[in-house]
Structures are given as C-alpha cells and as structure tokens.
Amino acid sequence: MTSHTKAHDTQSFYSLSGNWSCTASIANFSGRRVLGSNHGWLTMADPLTDECCLWNPELSQQIPLPPLHNSFLYDRCVLSKPPTEPGCTAAFIRSCGLHLSVCSVGAHDFAELYLKELSNPTLIVAIGAALHGQIYGVIYSPLGYQLVTVRLVDGERVELGWLMSADGSGPWILPRPQPRWAVTVRPSYLIELPGGTGKLLFLVVKMFLPENHAAEENGVGFRVFGVNVERRECVVLDRIDGMTIFVSSCGNGFCRWSGSGGGIKPNCIYYANDEGRFVYVYDLGDRSTTPLLLCPEAKRRGSTNYWIDLPDSP
C-alpha cells in the first residue's frame, strides 16, 4: 500500500501476486500511521489524538485499542494472534527500543515496561509473534543479544522471560546480528516462517553501510538468521530458497512462499524506507538492490509504503 501524502488522505493498493491495483481515499487512514500488519489487520495510531485501533481492509472492520500515549514515538506493533480470537495481545515498541507497551484486545489501558528500569538495562531491537500466540523479542544487554518471551500478566504487568541455553548453563546468547563495519543498524525484525510451527523464525537485520563498502547498492544491506527456538540454534543464512521477506520502516515484517505466481522474486527482501515513492528488492544471492515504482502518482515527498500481511486464501 502507498499512502500518497503525510496526511494519509489517498491510498493505492497493489497485489504483487495477483497483478491488480486500485486507488481510493479511505477515511480510516486520515492522519494515522501504520505501526503493524498481522493476520490481515493493520494497527494504526493518530499521533495528534493518540487514538489507536485495528482495521481490516478486506472486511472494512475496525476494533478499538486503548489510547497509545505519545504514539508518534512508536514504530512497531505485533499481534499474538488474529484479534477476532480470544486472548489476542498487542505489543508496541518505541523506535528507541527502551519502552514496551502491551494490551489485550478489548482492554481499556496499556501495561508498560521501561527497559531502563530493569536490574540489567536492556534495549529491545526486534519483536515478533509465533504461530501459537507467543510473542518473542530480541534484546541487547551487557551480556549480548538474547531472545526473550513477552507476556502480559493479569492484564496489568509486562513480563520478559529470558531463554536459557540448550544445556541450561546460562542465558542463550545469539550471534552478533551485524558485522562490526556496519555504520548503523535499523530496528530488526523477527518473522515466523510460512506454515511454521511456532519454533522457527527469521531474524532480519537491516544495516546502513559505509560509503567504501560497495558490495551492497543503495547504502543498505541485510543479514538473515535462521532461529530454531526449540534447539536453541541461530545461524546466518545465505539463502531463503522458495521464500520472500517483506519489511517496512514502520511495523513488523512477514514471509511468504514465492512460488504462488505473480512477480514475487524468491530469495529476496522487499523493503520500504521511512519516506518516498519507491520500494526496493534486495537480492540475498548477489546483494543487489532493484527499485520498484508501484505508484507514479504518489508525491515524491511525504509518500510512505507499507506491506499488508493478508492471510492466504483457503
């Protein structure tokens, strides 16, 4: 989806696999930012009023969430399961990675966790949900990078659970997600594999690169890790054969099989920046980047692209 201006008053929708498109002005988007896309539902917040809701573009159905105070500081949300199912939890993190807000769908308030106040100060750099409703996060602490569970306790308290190593000798420490020569790393993404069992995830890291590093074009590179929660394994992947990953500057990411027809390229990451008309295709094989202009009518400045995670058709 392309939002044409900062006011979000006009939207264009595209299907890469179905080869169709349409443009409309949808009142639900007016003044709102998209912070996540899960199970066909968009999580949206108004930075002026802090009004927050879920909206399904296929069903034109809306579900209210509690007000998200200072919502302009947040950039990601993940749902533990479809919001029409009992016990769905929504977790939001701020772009700084120091603040986590969680609520149950239907609740009146958010439970909040300031990571600076923990005994071991941490920074949450990625968040994602597995098939069976468990929300995971990747945190950075003095010990290194670790995978944690995120739980809402009694609707009032956010609790992080540190995963232990396979032999139980200590915390499970993940490999360093980015090479030391990377200039900076954007917030990362935890993405479940399509048709997964809740135990297999991708950790996708977006990096901004130094000028003298010419391997990747457009100044952006990616690293993908395969994470097996059950076996406590995390390894760098050179290929994701048969699959394609979609990520945006705001919101979470998702993964799809690329053999479903249309123009989706396998072994690639489709991504969008904070602002601009273009989306980009990053090939994990040759590390090349190809721009795509899906909406020539969108403004050069103020336009934003989002991927909408629609469920597979039965």
Tab-separated table of C-alpha atoms in Angstrom, residues 34-314:
chain	number	residue	atom	x	y	z
A	34	VAL	CA	0.514	2.243	10.249
A	35	LEU	CA	2.516	0.538	13.007
A	36	GLY	CA	1.976	-3.104	12.127
A	37	SER	CA	0.341	-5.636	9.833
A	38	ASN	CA	-0.703	-9.018	11.192
A	39	HIS	CA	-3.191	-11.653	10.025
A	40	GLY	CA	-4.771	-9.199	7.584
A	41	TRP	CA	-5.194	-6.462	10.221
A	42	LEU	CA	-3.431	-3.093	10.264
A	43	THR	CA	-2.511	-1.460	13.564
A	44	MET	CA	-2.939	2.312	13.235
A	45	ALA	CA	-2.443	5.282	15.572
A	46	ASP	CA	-3.174	9.003	15.284
A	47	PRO	CA	-0.107	10.975	16.529
A	48	LEU	CA	-2.282	14.007	17.376
A	49	THR	CA	-5.026	12.289	19.382
A	50	ASP	CA	-3.224	9.026	20.393
A	51	GLU	CA	-6.301	7.155	19.177
A	52	CYS	CA	-5.287	3.582	18.340
A	53	CYS	CA	-7.172	0.836	16.519
A	54	LEU	CA	-7.008	-2.281	14.363
A	55	TRP	CA	-8.502	-2.194	10.878
A	56	ASN	CA	-9.097	-4.956	8.360
A	57	PRO	CA	-9.021	-3.585	4.769
A	58	GLU	CA	-10.704	-6.686	3.325
A	59	LEU	CA	-13.602	-6.731	5.798
A	60	SER	CA	-13.726	-2.938	6.414
A	61	GLN	CA	-13.919	-3.847	10.106
A	62	GLN	CA	-12.406	-1.802	12.945
A	63	ILE	CA	-11.509	-2.829	16.508
A	64	PRO	CA	-10.567	-0.096	19.016
A	65	LEU	CA	-7.482	-0.346	21.228
A	66	PRO	CA	-6.668	1.764	24.307
A	67	PRO	CA	-5.172	5.218	23.665
A	68	LEU	CA	-1.451	4.903	22.891
A	69	HIS	CA	0.109	7.909	24.618
A	70	ASN	CA	2.916	9.576	22.651
A	71	SER	CA	2.081	7.263	19.765
A	72	PHE	CA	4.381	9.247	17.449
A	73	LEU	CA	7.330	7.693	19.329
A	74	TYR	CA	6.335	4.130	18.390
A	75	ASP	CA	7.201	2.395	15.150
A	76	ARG	CA	6.263	-1.280	15.553
A	77	CYS	CA	3.384	-3.431	16.742
A	78	VAL	CA	2.795	-7.174	16.653
A	79	LEU	CA	-0.361	-9.181	17.400
A	80	SER	CA	-0.062	-12.547	19.114
A	81	LYS	CA	-2.947	-13.962	17.022
A	82	PRO	CA	-5.894	-12.700	14.930
A	83	PRO	CA	-7.773	-10.123	17.036
A	84	THR	CA	-11.080	-11.940	16.486
A	85	GLU	CA	-9.730	-14.886	18.528
A	86	PRO	CA	-9.904	-14.866	22.348
A	87	GLY	CA	-6.766	-13.803	24.193
A	88	CYS	CA	-5.175	-11.710	21.447
A	89	THR	CA	-2.385	-9.461	22.733
A	90	ALA	CA	-0.937	-6.363	21.021
A	91	ALA	CA	2.655	-5.334	21.809
A	92	PHE	CA	4.123	-1.950	20.769
A	93	ILE	CA	7.749	-0.815	20.999
A	94	ARG	CA	9.178	2.669	20.656
A	95	SER	CA	11.738	3.416	17.983
A	96	CYS	CA	14.364	3.977	20.703
A	97	GLY	CA	13.865	0.407	21.921
A	98	LEU	CA	13.528	1.420	25.584
A	99	HIS	CA	9.766	1.267	26.046
A	100	LEU	CA	7.313	-1.624	25.602
A	101	SER	CA	3.504	-1.190	25.770
A	102	VAL	CA	1.220	-4.242	25.769
A	103	CYS	CA	-2.554	-4.719	25.977
A	104	SER	CA	-5.219	-7.331	25.414
A	105	VAL	CA	-7.731	-6.602	22.668
A	106	GLY	CA	-10.760	-5.171	24.476
A	107	ALA	CA	-8.757	-3.716	27.389
A	108	HIS	CA	-9.043	-0.059	28.451
A	109	ASP	CA	-5.367	0.601	29.203
A	110	PHE	CA	-1.872	-0.466	28.218
A	111	ALA	CA	0.570	-2.141	30.567
A	112	GLU	CA	4.002	-0.566	30.176
A	113	LEU	CA	7.584	-1.629	30.740
A	114	TYR	CA	10.563	0.746	30.826
A	115	LEU	CA	13.558	-1.397	29.993
A	116	LYS	CA	15.959	1.087	31.599
A	117	GLU	CA	14.413	0.268	34.978
A	118	LEU	CA	15.318	-3.435	34.822
A	119	SER	CA	18.171	-4.698	37.004
A	120	ASN	CA	20.198	-5.320	33.842
A	121	PRO	CA	19.421	-2.404	31.469
A	122	THR	CA	18.374	-3.703	28.066
A	123	LEU	CA	17.364	-2.437	24.651
A	124	ILE	CA	14.737	-4.278	22.608
A	125	VAL	CA	15.785	-4.377	18.952
A	126	ALA	CA	13.205	-6.742	17.416
A	127	ILE	CA	9.780	-8.158	18.168
A	128	GLY	CA	7.678	-10.840	16.519
A	129	ALA	CA	4.973	-13.424	17.104
A	130	ALA	CA	4.947	-17.161	16.521
A	131	LEU	CA	2.104	-19.311	15.251
A	132	HIS	CA	0.687	-20.335	18.609
A	133	GLY	CA	0.431	-16.842	20.031
A	134	GLN	CA	3.798	-16.455	21.752
A	135	ILE	CA	5.408	-13.037	21.308
A	136	TYR	CA	9.214	-13.006	21.160
A	137	GLY	CA	11.704	-10.171	21.362
A	138	VAL	CA	15.418	-9.765	20.747
A	139	ILE	CA	17.113	-7.621	23.379
A	140	TYR	CA	20.598	-6.198	23.725
A	141	SER	CA	22.151	-6.180	27.186
A	142	PRO	CA	25.692	-6.156	28.622
A	143	LEU	CA	25.707	-9.941	28.080
A	144	GLY	CA	24.971	-9.610	24.354
A	145	TYR	CA	21.935	-10.316	22.176
A	146	GLN	CA	19.287	-12.585	23.687
A	147	LEU	CA	15.876	-13.982	22.732
A	148	VAL	CA	13.093	-13.370	25.264
A	149	THR	CA	9.399	-14.087	25.563
A	150	VAL	CA	6.993	-11.170	26.083
A	151	ARG	CA	3.948	-11.856	28.267
A	152	LEU	CA	1.086	-9.804	29.679
A	153	VAL	CA	0.440	-10.922	33.268
A	154	ASP	CA	-3.070	-10.376	34.685
A	155	GLY	CA	-3.585	-7.620	32.127
A	156	GLU	CA	-1.518	-5.249	34.263
A	157	ARG	CA	2.152	-6.169	34.011
A	158	VAL	CA	4.580	-6.858	31.157
A	159	GLU	CA	6.985	-9.699	31.847
A	160	LEU	CA	10.089	-10.706	29.894
A	161	GLY	CA	11.253	-14.317	30.042
A	162	TRP	CA	14.920	-14.992	29.247
A	163	LEU	CA	15.507	-18.180	27.261
A	164	MET	CA	18.279	-20.392	28.595
A	165	SER	CA	20.892	-22.201	26.509
A	166	ALA	CA	20.273	-25.790	25.394
A	167	ASP	CA	22.398	-27.208	28.227
A	168	GLY	CA	20.855	-24.879	30.805
A	169	SER	CA	24.217	-23.447	31.814
A	170	GLY	CA	23.209	-19.826	31.263
A	171	PRO	CA	21.281	-17.387	29.054
A	172	TRP	CA	21.062	-18.187	25.357
A	173	ILE	CA	23.339	-15.621	23.667
A	174	LEU	CA	22.697	-15.028	19.952
A	175	PRO	CA	25.439	-14.279	17.405
A	176	ARG	CA	26.192	-10.609	16.844
A	177	PRO	CA	23.455	-9.630	14.313
A	178	GLN	CA	25.528	-7.169	12.288
A	179	PRO	CA	29.149	-7.017	11.118
A	180	ARG	CA	31.330	-4.572	13.024
A	181	TRP	CA	31.943	-2.499	9.899
A	182	ALA	CA	28.249	-1.565	9.532
A	183	VAL	CA	27.688	2.146	10.218
A	184	THR	CA	24.347	1.662	11.956
A	185	VAL	CA	21.576	-0.883	12.239
A	186	ARG	CA	17.896	-0.163	11.953
A	187	PRO	CA	15.404	-1.930	14.233
A	188	SER	CA	15.381	-5.582	13.265
A	189	TYR	CA	12.530	-7.981	12.576
A	190	LEU	CA	11.513	-11.374	13.973
A	191	ILE	CA	9.466	-13.215	11.370
A	192	GLU	CA	7.935	-16.674	11.543
A	193	LEU	CA	8.444	-18.938	8.554
A	194	PRO	CA	5.274	-19.504	6.481
A	195	GLY	CA	3.429	-22.570	7.688
A	196	GLY	CA	5.720	-22.707	10.703
A	197	THR	CA	5.177	-24.493	13.985
A	198	GLY	CA	5.910	-21.556	16.250
A	199	LYS	CA	9.527	-22.639	16.759
A	200	LEU	CA	11.225	-21.487	13.529
A	201	LEU	CA	11.874	-17.776	12.966
A	202	PHE	CA	13.860	-15.444	10.755
A	203	LEU	CA	15.816	-12.638	12.411
A	204	VAL	CA	16.191	-9.977	9.704
A	205	VAL	CA	18.679	-7.152	10.297
A	206	LYS	CA	18.666	-4.012	8.133
A	207	MET	CA	22.024	-2.197	8.016
A	208	PHE	CA	23.230	1.146	6.724
A	209	LEU	CA	26.675	0.680	5.252
A	210	PRO	CA	29.813	2.824	4.951
A	211	GLU	CA	30.496	4.504	1.620
A	212	ASN	CA	33.555	2.375	0.914
A	213	HIS	CA	31.614	-0.866	1.233
A	214	ALA	CA	30.474	-1.441	-2.347
A	215	ALA	CA	29.114	-4.968	-2.013
A	216	GLU	CA	25.581	-3.668	-1.481
A	217	GLU	CA	23.944	-0.948	-3.544
A	218	ASN	CA	21.804	1.905	-2.237
A	219	GLY	CA	23.802	2.006	1.017
A	220	VAL	CA	21.616	-0.691	2.583
A	221	GLY	CA	22.326	-4.329	3.315
A	222	PHE	CA	20.569	-7.171	5.114
A	223	ARG	CA	21.545	-10.200	7.155
A	224	VAL	CA	19.128	-13.058	7.764
A	225	PHE	CA	19.450	-15.554	10.609
A	226	GLY	CA	17.534	-18.794	10.985
A	227	VAL	CA	16.376	-19.166	14.596
A	228	ASN	CA	15.272	-22.548	15.948
A	229	VAL	CA	13.767	-21.818	19.355
A	230	GLU	CA	13.398	-25.458	20.370
A	231	ARG	CA	17.004	-26.409	19.552
A	232	ARG	CA	18.424	-23.037	20.635
A	233	GLU	CA	20.136	-22.546	17.268
A	234	CYS	CA	20.752	-19.255	15.435
A	235	VAL	CA	22.776	-19.312	12.202
A	236	VAL	CA	23.399	-16.873	9.353
A	237	LEU	CA	21.564	-17.829	6.152
A	238	ASP	CA	22.931	-17.079	2.693
A	239	ARG	CA	19.670	-18.095	1.013
A	240	ILE	CA	15.959	-18.428	1.788
A	241	ASP	CA	15.105	-20.536	-1.266
A	242	GLY	CA	11.442	-20.533	-2.213
A	243	MET	CA	10.600	-17.706	0.179
A	244	THR	CA	10.367	-13.900	0.109
A	245	ILE	CA	10.501	-11.489	3.060
A	246	PHE	CA	8.601	-8.176	3.284
A	247	VAL	CA	9.561	-5.395	5.734
A	248	SER	CA	8.666	-1.706	6.117
A	249	SER	CA	10.304	1.149	8.003
A	250	CYS	CA	7.351	1.116	10.416
A	251	GLY	CA	5.692	-2.065	11.547
A	252	ASN	CA	6.759	-5.657	11.570
A	253	GLY	CA	7.654	-7.977	8.712
A	254	PHE	CA	6.341	-11.221	7.279
A	255	CYS	CA	7.404	-14.023	4.965
A	256	ARG	CA	5.629	-15.753	2.065
A	257	TRP	CA	6.332	-18.622	-0.296
A	258	SER	CA	7.412	-17.067	-3.584
A	259	GLY	CA	6.078	-19.827	-5.846
A	260	SER	CA	2.486	-18.570	-5.684
A	261	GLY	CA	2.632	-16.807	-9.058
A	262	GLY	CA	2.839	-13.146	-9.954
A	263	GLY	CA	6.020	-11.120	-9.926
A	264	ILE	CA	7.372	-12.036	-6.483
A	265	LYS	CA	11.079	-12.858	-6.649
A	266	PRO	CA	12.404	-15.692	-4.468
A	267	ASN	CA	15.379	-15.319	-2.139
A	268	CYS	CA	14.711	-11.567	-1.851
A	269	ILE	CA	13.715	-8.963	0.709
A	270	TYR	CA	11.161	-6.340	-0.345
A	271	TYR	CA	11.599	-3.241	1.801
A	272	ALA	CA	10.464	0.388	2.049
A	273	ASN	CA	12.170	3.401	3.628
A	274	ASP	CA	10.733	5.994	6.011
A	275	GLU	CA	9.595	8.181	3.135
A	276	GLY	CA	9.485	8.034	-0.647
A	277	ARG	CA	7.562	6.516	-3.534
A	278	PHE	CA	9.899	3.605	-4.184
A	279	VAL	CA	10.015	0.140	-2.713
A	280	TYR	CA	13.186	-1.897	-3.146
A	281	VAL	CA	14.042	-5.527	-3.825
A	282	TYR	CA	17.228	-6.750	-2.136
A	283	ASP	CA	18.587	-9.997	-3.609
A	284	LEU	CA	20.280	-12.107	-0.948
A	285	GLY	CA	22.177	-14.002	-3.647
A	286	ASP	CA	24.128	-11.240	-5.380
A	287	ARG	CA	23.379	-8.475	-2.813
A	288	SER	CA	21.932	-6.218	-5.493
A	289	THR	CA	19.083	-3.743	-4.976
A	290	THR	CA	16.361	-3.017	-7.545
A	291	PRO	CA	13.919	-0.080	-7.118
A	292	LEU	CA	10.217	-0.502	-7.897
A	293	LEU	CA	7.870	2.426	-8.534
A	294	LEU	CA	4.441	0.945	-7.894
A	295	CYS	CA	2.607	4.278	-7.767
A	296	PRO	CA	3.882	7.009	-10.141
A	297	GLU	CA	1.033	9.309	-8.992
A	298	ALA	CA	2.267	9.456	-5.384
A	299	LYS	CA	4.068	12.559	-4.164
A	300	ARG	CA	7.858	12.465	-4.242
A	301	ARG	CA	7.928	13.845	-0.694
A	302	GLY	CA	5.618	12.665	2.059
A	303	SER	CA	4.673	9.334	0.487
A	304	THR	CA	5.075	6.152	2.516
A	305	ASN	CA	4.872	2.491	1.535
A	306	TYR	CA	3.571	-0.302	3.762
A	307	TRP	CA	3.218	-4.037	3.201
A	308	ILE	CA	-0.137	-5.532	4.208
A	309	ASP	CA	0.041	-9.077	5.553
A	310	LEU	CA	-3.104	-10.717	4.176
A	311	PRO	CA	-3.871	-14.329	5.159
A	312	ASP	CA	-3.556	-16.979	2.492
A	313	SER	CA	-6.799	-17.739	0.673
A	314	PRO	CA	-8.309	-21.145	1.542
